[in-house]
CSV table of C-alpha atoms in Angstrom, one decimal:
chain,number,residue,atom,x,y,z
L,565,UNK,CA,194.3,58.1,175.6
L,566,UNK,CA,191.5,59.3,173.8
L,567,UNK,CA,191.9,62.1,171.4
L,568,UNK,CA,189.8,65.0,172.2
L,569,UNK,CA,188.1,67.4,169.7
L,570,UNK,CA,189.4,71.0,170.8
L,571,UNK,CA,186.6,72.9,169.5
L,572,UNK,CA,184.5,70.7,172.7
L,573,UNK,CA,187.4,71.8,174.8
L,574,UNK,CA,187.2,75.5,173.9
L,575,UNK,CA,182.9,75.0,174.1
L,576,UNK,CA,183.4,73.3,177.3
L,577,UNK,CA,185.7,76.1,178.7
L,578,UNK,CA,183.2,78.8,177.6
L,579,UNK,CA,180.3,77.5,179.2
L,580,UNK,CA,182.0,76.3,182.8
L,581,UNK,CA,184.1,78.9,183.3
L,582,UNK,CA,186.9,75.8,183.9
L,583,UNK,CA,191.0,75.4,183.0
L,584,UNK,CA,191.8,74.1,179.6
L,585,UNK,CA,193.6,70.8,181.6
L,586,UNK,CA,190.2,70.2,183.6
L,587,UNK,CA,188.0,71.0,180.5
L,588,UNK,CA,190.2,68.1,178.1
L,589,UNK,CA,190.3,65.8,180.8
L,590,UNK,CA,186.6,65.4,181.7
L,591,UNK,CA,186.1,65.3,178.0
L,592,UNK,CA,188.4,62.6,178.2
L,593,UNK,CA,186.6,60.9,180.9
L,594,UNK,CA,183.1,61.6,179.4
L,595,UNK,CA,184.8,60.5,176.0
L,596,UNK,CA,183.7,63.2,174.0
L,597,UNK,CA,179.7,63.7,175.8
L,598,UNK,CA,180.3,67.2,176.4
L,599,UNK,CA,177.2,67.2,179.0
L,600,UNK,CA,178.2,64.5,180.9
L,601,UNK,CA,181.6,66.3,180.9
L,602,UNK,CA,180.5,69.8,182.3
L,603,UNK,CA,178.9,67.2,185.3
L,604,UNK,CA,181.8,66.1,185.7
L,605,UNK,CA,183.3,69.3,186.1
L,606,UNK,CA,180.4,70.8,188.2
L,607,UNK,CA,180.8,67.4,190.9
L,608,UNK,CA,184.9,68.0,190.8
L,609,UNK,CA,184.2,71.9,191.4
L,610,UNK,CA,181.1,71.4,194.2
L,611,UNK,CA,183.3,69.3,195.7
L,612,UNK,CA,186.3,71.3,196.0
L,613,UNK,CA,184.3,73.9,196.6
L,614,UNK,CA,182.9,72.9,199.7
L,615,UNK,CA,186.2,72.9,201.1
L,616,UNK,CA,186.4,76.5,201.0
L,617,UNK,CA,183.2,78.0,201.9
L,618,UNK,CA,183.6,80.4,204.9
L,619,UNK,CA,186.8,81.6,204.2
L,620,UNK,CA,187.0,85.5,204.5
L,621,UNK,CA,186.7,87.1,201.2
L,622,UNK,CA,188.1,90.8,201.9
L,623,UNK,CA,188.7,91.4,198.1
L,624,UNK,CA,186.5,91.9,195.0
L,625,UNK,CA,185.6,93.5,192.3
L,626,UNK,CA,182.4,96.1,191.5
L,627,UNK,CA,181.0,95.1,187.8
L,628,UNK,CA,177.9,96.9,186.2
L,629,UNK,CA,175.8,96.0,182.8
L,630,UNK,CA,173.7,98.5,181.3
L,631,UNK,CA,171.4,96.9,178.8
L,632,UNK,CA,169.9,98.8,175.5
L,633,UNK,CA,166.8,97.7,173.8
L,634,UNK,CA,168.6,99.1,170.6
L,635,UNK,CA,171.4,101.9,168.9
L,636,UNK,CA,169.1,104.7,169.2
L,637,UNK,CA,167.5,103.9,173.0
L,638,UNK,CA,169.3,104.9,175.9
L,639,UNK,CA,170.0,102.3,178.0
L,640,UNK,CA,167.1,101.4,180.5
L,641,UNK,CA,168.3,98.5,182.7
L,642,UNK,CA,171.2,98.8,184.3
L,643,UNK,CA,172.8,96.4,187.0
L,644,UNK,CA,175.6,96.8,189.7
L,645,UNK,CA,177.4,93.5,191.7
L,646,UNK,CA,180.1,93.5,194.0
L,647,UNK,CA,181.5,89.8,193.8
L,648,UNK,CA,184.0,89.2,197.0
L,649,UNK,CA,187.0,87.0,197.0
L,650,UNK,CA,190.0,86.0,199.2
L,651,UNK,CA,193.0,88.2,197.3
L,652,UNK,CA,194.0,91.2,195.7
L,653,UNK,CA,195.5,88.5,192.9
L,654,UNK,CA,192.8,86.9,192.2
L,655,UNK,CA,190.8,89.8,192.0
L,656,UNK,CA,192.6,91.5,189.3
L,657,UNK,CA,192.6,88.0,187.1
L,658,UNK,CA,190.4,88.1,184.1
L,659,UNK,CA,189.3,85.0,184.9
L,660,UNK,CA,187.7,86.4,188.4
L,661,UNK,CA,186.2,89.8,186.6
L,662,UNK,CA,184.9,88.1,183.4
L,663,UNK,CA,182.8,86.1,185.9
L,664,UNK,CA,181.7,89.1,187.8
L,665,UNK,CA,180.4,90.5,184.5
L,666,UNK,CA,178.5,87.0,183.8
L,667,UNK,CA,176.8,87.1,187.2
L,668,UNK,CA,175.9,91.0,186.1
L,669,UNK,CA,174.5,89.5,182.8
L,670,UNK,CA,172.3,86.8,184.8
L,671,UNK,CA,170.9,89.7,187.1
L,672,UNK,CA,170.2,92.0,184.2
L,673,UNK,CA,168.2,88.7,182.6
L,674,UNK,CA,166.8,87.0,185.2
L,675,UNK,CA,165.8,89.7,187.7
L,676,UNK,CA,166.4,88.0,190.5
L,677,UNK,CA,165.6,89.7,194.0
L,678,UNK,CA,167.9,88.5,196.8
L,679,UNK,CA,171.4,86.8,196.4
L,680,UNK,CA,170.7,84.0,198.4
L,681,UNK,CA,167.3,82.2,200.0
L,682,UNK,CA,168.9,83.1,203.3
L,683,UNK,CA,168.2,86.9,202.4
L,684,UNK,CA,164.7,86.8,201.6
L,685,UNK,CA,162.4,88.5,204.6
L,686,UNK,CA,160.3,86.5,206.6
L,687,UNK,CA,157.2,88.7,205.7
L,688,UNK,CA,157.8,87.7,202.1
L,689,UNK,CA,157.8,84.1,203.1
L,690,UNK,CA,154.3,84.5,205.1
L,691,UNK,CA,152.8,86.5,202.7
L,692,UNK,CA,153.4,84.3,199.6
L,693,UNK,CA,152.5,80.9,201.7
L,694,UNK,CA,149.2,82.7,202.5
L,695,UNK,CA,148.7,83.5,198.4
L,696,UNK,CA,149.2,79.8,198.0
L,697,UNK,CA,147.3,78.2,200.9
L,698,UNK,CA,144.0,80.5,199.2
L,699,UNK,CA,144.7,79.7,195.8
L,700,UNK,CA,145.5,75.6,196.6
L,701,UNK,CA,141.9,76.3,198.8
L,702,UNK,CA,139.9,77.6,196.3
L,703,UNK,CA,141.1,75.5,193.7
L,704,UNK,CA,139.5,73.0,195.7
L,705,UNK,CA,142.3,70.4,196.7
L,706,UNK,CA,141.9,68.0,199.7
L,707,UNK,CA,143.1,69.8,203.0
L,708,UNK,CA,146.1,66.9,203.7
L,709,UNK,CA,148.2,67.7,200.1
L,710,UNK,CA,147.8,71.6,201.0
L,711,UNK,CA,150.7,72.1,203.1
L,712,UNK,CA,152.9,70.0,200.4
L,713,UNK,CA,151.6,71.9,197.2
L,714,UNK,CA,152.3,75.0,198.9
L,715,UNK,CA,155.9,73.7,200.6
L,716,UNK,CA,156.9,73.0,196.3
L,717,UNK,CA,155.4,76.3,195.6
L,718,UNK,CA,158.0,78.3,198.2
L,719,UNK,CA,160.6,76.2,196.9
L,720,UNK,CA,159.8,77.1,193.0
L,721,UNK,CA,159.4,81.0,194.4
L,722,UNK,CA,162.2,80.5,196.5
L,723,UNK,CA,164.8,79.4,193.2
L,724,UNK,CA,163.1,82.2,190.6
L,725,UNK,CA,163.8,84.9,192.8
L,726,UNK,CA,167.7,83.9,194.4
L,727,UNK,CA,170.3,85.0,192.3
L,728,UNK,CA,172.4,81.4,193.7
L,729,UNK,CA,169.6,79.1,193.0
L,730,UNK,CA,168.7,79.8,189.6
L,731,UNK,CA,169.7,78.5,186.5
L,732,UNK,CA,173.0,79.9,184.9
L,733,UNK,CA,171.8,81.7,182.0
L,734,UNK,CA,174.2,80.3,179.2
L,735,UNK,CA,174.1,76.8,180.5
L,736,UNK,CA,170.8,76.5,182.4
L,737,UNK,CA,171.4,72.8,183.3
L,738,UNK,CA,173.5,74.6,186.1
L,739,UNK,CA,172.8,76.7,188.6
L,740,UNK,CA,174.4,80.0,189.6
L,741,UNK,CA,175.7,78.4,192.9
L,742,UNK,CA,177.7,75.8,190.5
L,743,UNK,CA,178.9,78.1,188.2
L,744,UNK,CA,180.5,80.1,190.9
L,745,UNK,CA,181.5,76.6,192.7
L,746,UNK,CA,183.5,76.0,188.9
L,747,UNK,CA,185.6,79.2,190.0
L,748,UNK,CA,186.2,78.8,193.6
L,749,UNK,CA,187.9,75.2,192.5
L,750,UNK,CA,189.6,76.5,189.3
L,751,UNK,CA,190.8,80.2,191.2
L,752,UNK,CA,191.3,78.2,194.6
L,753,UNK,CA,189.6,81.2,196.5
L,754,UNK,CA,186.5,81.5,198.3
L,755,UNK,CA,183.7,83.4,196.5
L,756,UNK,CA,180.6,85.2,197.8
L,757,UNK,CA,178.2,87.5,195.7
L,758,UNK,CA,177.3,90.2,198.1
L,759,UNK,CA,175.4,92.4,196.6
L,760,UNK,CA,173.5,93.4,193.2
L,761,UNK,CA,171.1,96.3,192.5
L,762,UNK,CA,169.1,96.0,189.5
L,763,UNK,CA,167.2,99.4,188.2
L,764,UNK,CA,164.6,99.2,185.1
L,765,UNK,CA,163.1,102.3,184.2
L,766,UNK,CA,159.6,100.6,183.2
L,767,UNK,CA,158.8,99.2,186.7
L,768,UNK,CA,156.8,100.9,189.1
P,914,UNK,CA,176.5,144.4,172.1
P,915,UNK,CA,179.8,143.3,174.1
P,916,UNK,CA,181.5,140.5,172.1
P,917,UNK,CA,181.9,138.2,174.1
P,918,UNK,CA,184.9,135.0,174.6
P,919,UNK,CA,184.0,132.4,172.7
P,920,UNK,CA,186.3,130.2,175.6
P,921,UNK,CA,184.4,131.9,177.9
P,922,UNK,CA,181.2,130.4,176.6
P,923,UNK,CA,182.6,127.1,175.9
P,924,UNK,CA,183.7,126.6,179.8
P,925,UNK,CA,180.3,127.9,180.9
P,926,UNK,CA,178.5,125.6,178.6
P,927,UNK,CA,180.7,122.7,180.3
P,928,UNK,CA,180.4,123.1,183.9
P,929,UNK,CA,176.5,124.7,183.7
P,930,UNK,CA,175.3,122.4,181.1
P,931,UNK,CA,173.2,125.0,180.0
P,932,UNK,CA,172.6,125.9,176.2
P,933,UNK,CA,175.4,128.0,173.6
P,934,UNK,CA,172.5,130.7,173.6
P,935,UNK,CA,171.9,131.3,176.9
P,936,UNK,CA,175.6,130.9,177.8
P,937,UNK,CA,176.7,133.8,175.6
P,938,UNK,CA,173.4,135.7,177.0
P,939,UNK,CA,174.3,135.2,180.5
P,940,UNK,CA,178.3,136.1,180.1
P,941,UNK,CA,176.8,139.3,178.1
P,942,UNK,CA,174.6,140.3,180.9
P,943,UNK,CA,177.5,139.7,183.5
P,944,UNK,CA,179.7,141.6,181.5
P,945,UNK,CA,182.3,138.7,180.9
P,946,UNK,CA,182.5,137.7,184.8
P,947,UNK,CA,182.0,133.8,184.6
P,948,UNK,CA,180.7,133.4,187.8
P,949,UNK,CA,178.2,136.0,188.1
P,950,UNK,CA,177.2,134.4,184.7
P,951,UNK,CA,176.7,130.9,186.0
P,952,UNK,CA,174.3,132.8,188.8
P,953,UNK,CA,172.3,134.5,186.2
P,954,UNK,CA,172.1,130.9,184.1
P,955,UNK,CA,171.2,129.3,187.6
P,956,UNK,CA,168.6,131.7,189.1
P,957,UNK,CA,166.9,131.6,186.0
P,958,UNK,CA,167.1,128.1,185.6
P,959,UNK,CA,165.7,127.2,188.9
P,960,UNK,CA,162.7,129.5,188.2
P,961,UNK,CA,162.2,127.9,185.2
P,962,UNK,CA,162.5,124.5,186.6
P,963,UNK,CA,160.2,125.4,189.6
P,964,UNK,CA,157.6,125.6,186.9
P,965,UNK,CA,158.0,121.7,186.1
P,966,UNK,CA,158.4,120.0,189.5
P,967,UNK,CA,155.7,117.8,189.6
P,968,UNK,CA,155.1,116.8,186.4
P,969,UNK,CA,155.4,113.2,185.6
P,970,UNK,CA,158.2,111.0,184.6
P,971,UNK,CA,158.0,108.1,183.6
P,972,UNK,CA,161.0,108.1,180.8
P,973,UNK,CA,164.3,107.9,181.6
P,974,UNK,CA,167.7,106.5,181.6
P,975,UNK,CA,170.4,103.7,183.7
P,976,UNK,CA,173.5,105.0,183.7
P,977,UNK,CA,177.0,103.3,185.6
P,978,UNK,CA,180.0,104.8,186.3
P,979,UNK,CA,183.2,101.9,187.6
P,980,UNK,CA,186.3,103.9,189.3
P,981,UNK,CA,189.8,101.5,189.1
P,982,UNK,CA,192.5,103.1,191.4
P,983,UNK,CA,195.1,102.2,188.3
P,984,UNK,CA,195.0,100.1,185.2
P,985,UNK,CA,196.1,96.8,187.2
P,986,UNK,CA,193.3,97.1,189.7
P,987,UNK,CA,190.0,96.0,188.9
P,988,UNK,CA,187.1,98.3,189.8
P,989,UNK,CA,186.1,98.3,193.3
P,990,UNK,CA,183.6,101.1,193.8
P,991,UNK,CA,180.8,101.3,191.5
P,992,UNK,CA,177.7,103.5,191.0
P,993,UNK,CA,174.2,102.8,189.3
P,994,UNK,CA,171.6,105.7,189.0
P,995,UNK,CA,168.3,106.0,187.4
P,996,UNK,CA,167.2,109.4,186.5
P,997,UNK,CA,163.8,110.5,184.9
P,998,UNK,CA,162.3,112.4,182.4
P,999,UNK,CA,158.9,113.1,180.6
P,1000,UNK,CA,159.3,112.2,177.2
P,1001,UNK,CA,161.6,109.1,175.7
P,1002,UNK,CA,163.1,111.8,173.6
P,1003,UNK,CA,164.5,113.2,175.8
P,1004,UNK,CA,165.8,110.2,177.5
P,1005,UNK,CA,167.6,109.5,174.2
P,1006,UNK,CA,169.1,112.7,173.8
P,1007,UNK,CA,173.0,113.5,174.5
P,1008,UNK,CA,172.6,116.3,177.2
P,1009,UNK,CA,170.6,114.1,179.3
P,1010,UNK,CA,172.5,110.8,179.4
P,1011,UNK,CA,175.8,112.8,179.8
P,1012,UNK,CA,173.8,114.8,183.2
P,1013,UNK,CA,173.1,111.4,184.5
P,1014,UNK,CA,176.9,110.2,183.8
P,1015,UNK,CA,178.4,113.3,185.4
P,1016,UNK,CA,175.6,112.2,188.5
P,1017,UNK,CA,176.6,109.1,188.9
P,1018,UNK,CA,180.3,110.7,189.1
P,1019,UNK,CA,178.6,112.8,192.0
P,1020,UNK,CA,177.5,110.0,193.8
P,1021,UNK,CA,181.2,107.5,193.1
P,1022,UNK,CA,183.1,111.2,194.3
P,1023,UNK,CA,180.8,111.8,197.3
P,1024,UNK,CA,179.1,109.3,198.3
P,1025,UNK,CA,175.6,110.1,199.2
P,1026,UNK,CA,173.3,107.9,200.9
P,1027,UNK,CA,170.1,109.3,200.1
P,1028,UNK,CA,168.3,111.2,197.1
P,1029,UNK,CA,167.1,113.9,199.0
P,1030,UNK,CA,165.9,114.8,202.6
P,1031,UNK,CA,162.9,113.1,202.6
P,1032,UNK,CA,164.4,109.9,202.4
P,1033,UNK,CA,166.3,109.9,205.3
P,1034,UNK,CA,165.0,108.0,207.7
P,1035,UNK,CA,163.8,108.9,211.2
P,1036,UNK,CA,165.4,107.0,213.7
P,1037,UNK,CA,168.9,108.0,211.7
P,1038,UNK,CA,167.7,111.7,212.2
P,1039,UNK,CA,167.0,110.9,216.1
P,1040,UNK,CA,170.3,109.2,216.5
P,1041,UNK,CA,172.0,111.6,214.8
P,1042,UNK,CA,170.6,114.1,216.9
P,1043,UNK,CA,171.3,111.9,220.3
P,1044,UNK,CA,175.0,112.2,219.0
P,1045,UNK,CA,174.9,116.0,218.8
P,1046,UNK,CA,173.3,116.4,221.7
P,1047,UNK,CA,175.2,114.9,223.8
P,1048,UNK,CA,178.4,116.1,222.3
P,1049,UNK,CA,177.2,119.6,222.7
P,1050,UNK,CA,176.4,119.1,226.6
P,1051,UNK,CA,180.0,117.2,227.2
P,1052,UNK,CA,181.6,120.2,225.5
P,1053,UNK,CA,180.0,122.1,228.2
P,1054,UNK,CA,177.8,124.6,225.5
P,1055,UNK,CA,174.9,126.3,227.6
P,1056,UNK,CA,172.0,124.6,227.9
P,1057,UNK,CA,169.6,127.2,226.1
P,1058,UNK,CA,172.1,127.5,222.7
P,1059,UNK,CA,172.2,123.5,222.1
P,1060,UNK,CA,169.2,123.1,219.9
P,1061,UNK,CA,170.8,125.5,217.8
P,1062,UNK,CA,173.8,124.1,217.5
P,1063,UNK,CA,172.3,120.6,217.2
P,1064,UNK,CA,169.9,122.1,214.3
P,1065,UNK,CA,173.0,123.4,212.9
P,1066,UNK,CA,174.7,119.8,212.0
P,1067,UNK,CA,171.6,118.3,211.2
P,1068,UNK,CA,171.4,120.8,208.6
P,1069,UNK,CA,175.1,119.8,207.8
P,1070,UNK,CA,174.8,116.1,207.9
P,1071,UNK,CA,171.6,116.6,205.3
P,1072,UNK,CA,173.8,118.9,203.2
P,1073,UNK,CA,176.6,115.9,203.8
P,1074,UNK,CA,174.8,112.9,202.9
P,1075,UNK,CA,171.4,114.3,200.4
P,1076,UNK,CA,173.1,114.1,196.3
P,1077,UNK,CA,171.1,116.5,195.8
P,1078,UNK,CA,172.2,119.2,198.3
P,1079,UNK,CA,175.9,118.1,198.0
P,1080,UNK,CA,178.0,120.2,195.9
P,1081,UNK,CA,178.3,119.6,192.4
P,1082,UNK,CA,182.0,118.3,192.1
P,1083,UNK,CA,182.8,120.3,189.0
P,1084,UNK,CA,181.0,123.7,190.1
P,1085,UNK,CA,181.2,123.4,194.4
P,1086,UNK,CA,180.0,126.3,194.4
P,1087,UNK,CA,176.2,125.6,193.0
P,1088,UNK,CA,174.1,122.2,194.2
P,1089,UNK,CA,173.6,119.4,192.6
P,1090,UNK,CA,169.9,120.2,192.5
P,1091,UNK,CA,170.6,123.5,190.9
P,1092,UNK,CA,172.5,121.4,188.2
P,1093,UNK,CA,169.5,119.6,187.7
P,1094,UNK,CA,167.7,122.5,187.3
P,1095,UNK,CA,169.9,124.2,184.6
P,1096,UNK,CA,169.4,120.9,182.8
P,1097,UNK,CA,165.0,121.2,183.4
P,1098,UNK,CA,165.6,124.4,181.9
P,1099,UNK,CA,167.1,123.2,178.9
P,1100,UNK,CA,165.3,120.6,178.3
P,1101,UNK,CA,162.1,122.1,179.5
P,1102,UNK,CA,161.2,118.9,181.0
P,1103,UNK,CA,160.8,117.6,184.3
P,1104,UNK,CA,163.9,115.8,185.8
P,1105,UNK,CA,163.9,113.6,188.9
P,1106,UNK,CA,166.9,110.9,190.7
P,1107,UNK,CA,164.9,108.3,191.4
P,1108,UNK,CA,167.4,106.1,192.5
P,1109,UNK,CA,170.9,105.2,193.0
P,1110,UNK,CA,173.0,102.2,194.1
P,1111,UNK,CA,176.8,102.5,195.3
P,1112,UNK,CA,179.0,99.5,196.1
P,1113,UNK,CA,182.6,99.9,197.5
P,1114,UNK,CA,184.4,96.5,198.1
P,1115,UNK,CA,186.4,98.3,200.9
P,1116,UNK,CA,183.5,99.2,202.9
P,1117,UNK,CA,182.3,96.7,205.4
């Protein structure tokens, strides 16, 4: 067996969120490529996640982030998210709540404004195809590629703005949906963000 | 001049927020008597404050407050509120960050859905007062007392569910908005809740 460098084990384990035996073994597999390894790791845990989507997740955990500019500035962005799971044991795990506070982190970075594409209103939807379909018409591009440039338009709005679908700030070859997929298969539980609320003084 | 408690002061100065000065003035003019004293600090603090509504603030502070039922348990009701200022000095000053702490102990304690009155919406006002109503005309009240009785609990369910009309948990006996106002008083700016967020994993 190949011999694995623990410093890429302990990298590995920081960035996925994964067991130490997981981490070492698809550094193993990858031999030593710690990218190819996380894949590895993301396709076990999207896999084995799969399996346990729609299970009831009547536990959780509230987390919150306030973020200062600097020592002497009072903090001006603040963020609040309630992250759902199956038990009262897995809930209490650090494990479960340093996640949490990572998902709090992302918010507070990323702004996203919905958890999931299935949350965003239909009026936003219609009012940002119609911002598209004038600006794709002015710019003058032939009426048959319209409806595609604007389709790939939705979809690049559409993964900004959901906290699932963007990418996970300390390892943005991932998204947010696989770094949570990483903890359903390592915790064994179903896991659901419900809700976030994200305040910042300086906006309107 | 009556000497006056120095305990005395130091209690008023925690539950009023108000200033040393006009703590010992106040307990001096009510002769000792804390609570006539936190009246005096309060009347004159709302008339000062009724001075300032209006002004504009765009300053402010994010400030969190996580409640764990025990050390074992991991937070499961959380609050985020946003207050505002006038000035970024203000925002950066003790007194103010610790009025928006003890607010968003206010709102984790008693858990208000709106700001104020205004933002409650209509059709919860009509339903509200469909439920009242009714109630009033199955308990077999006379027809011409009703709307006052069903004026009565609107004015409770405001009271009930508006932070700032609810009690101040540490002082019941003053509003949250006259809390606020000691604190306008004090600072001599304009103060305003402009939002708040609060998650409790038990609630469905």
């Amino acid at each position: 067996m190949a011999s694995v460098n623990m410093e890429l084990v302990k990298k590995l384990r920081e960035i996925s969120g994964a067991g130490m035996m997981d981490c070492k073994n698809a550094l193993e597999e990858a031999e030593g490529d710690i990218d190819k390894a996380f894949t590895i790791l993301r396709e076990k845990g999207i896999a084995k996640a799969g399996k346990r989507a729609g299970r009831s997740t009547g536990q959780g955990v509230v987390e919150a982030y306030l973020h200062q500019l600097g020592d002497d500035f009072p903090p001006q962005v603040g963020v609040l998210i309630e992250v759902n799971c199956e038990t009262d044991f897995v809930a209490k795990g650090e494990d479960f709540r340093k996640m949490a506070r990572e998902l709090a982190l992302q918010v507070a970075a990323a702004s996203p404004r919905w958890v999931s594409r299935e949350e965003v209103p239909d009026d936003v939807l219609v009012s940002e195809r119609t911002v598209y379909e004038a600006k794709a018409a002015l710019d003058g591009k032939p009426e048959q590629v319209i409806p595609k440039i604007v389709e790939n338009q939705i979809e690049s709005f559409l993964k900004e703005n959901c906290l699932l679908e963007q990418p996970y700030w300390r390892e943005p070859k991932t998204s947010v949906q696989d770094y949570i997929a990483l903890h359903i298969s390592k915790l064994q539980e179903n896991i659901v963000v419900r809700r976030f609320a994200r305040f910042n003084v300086r906006e309107a």
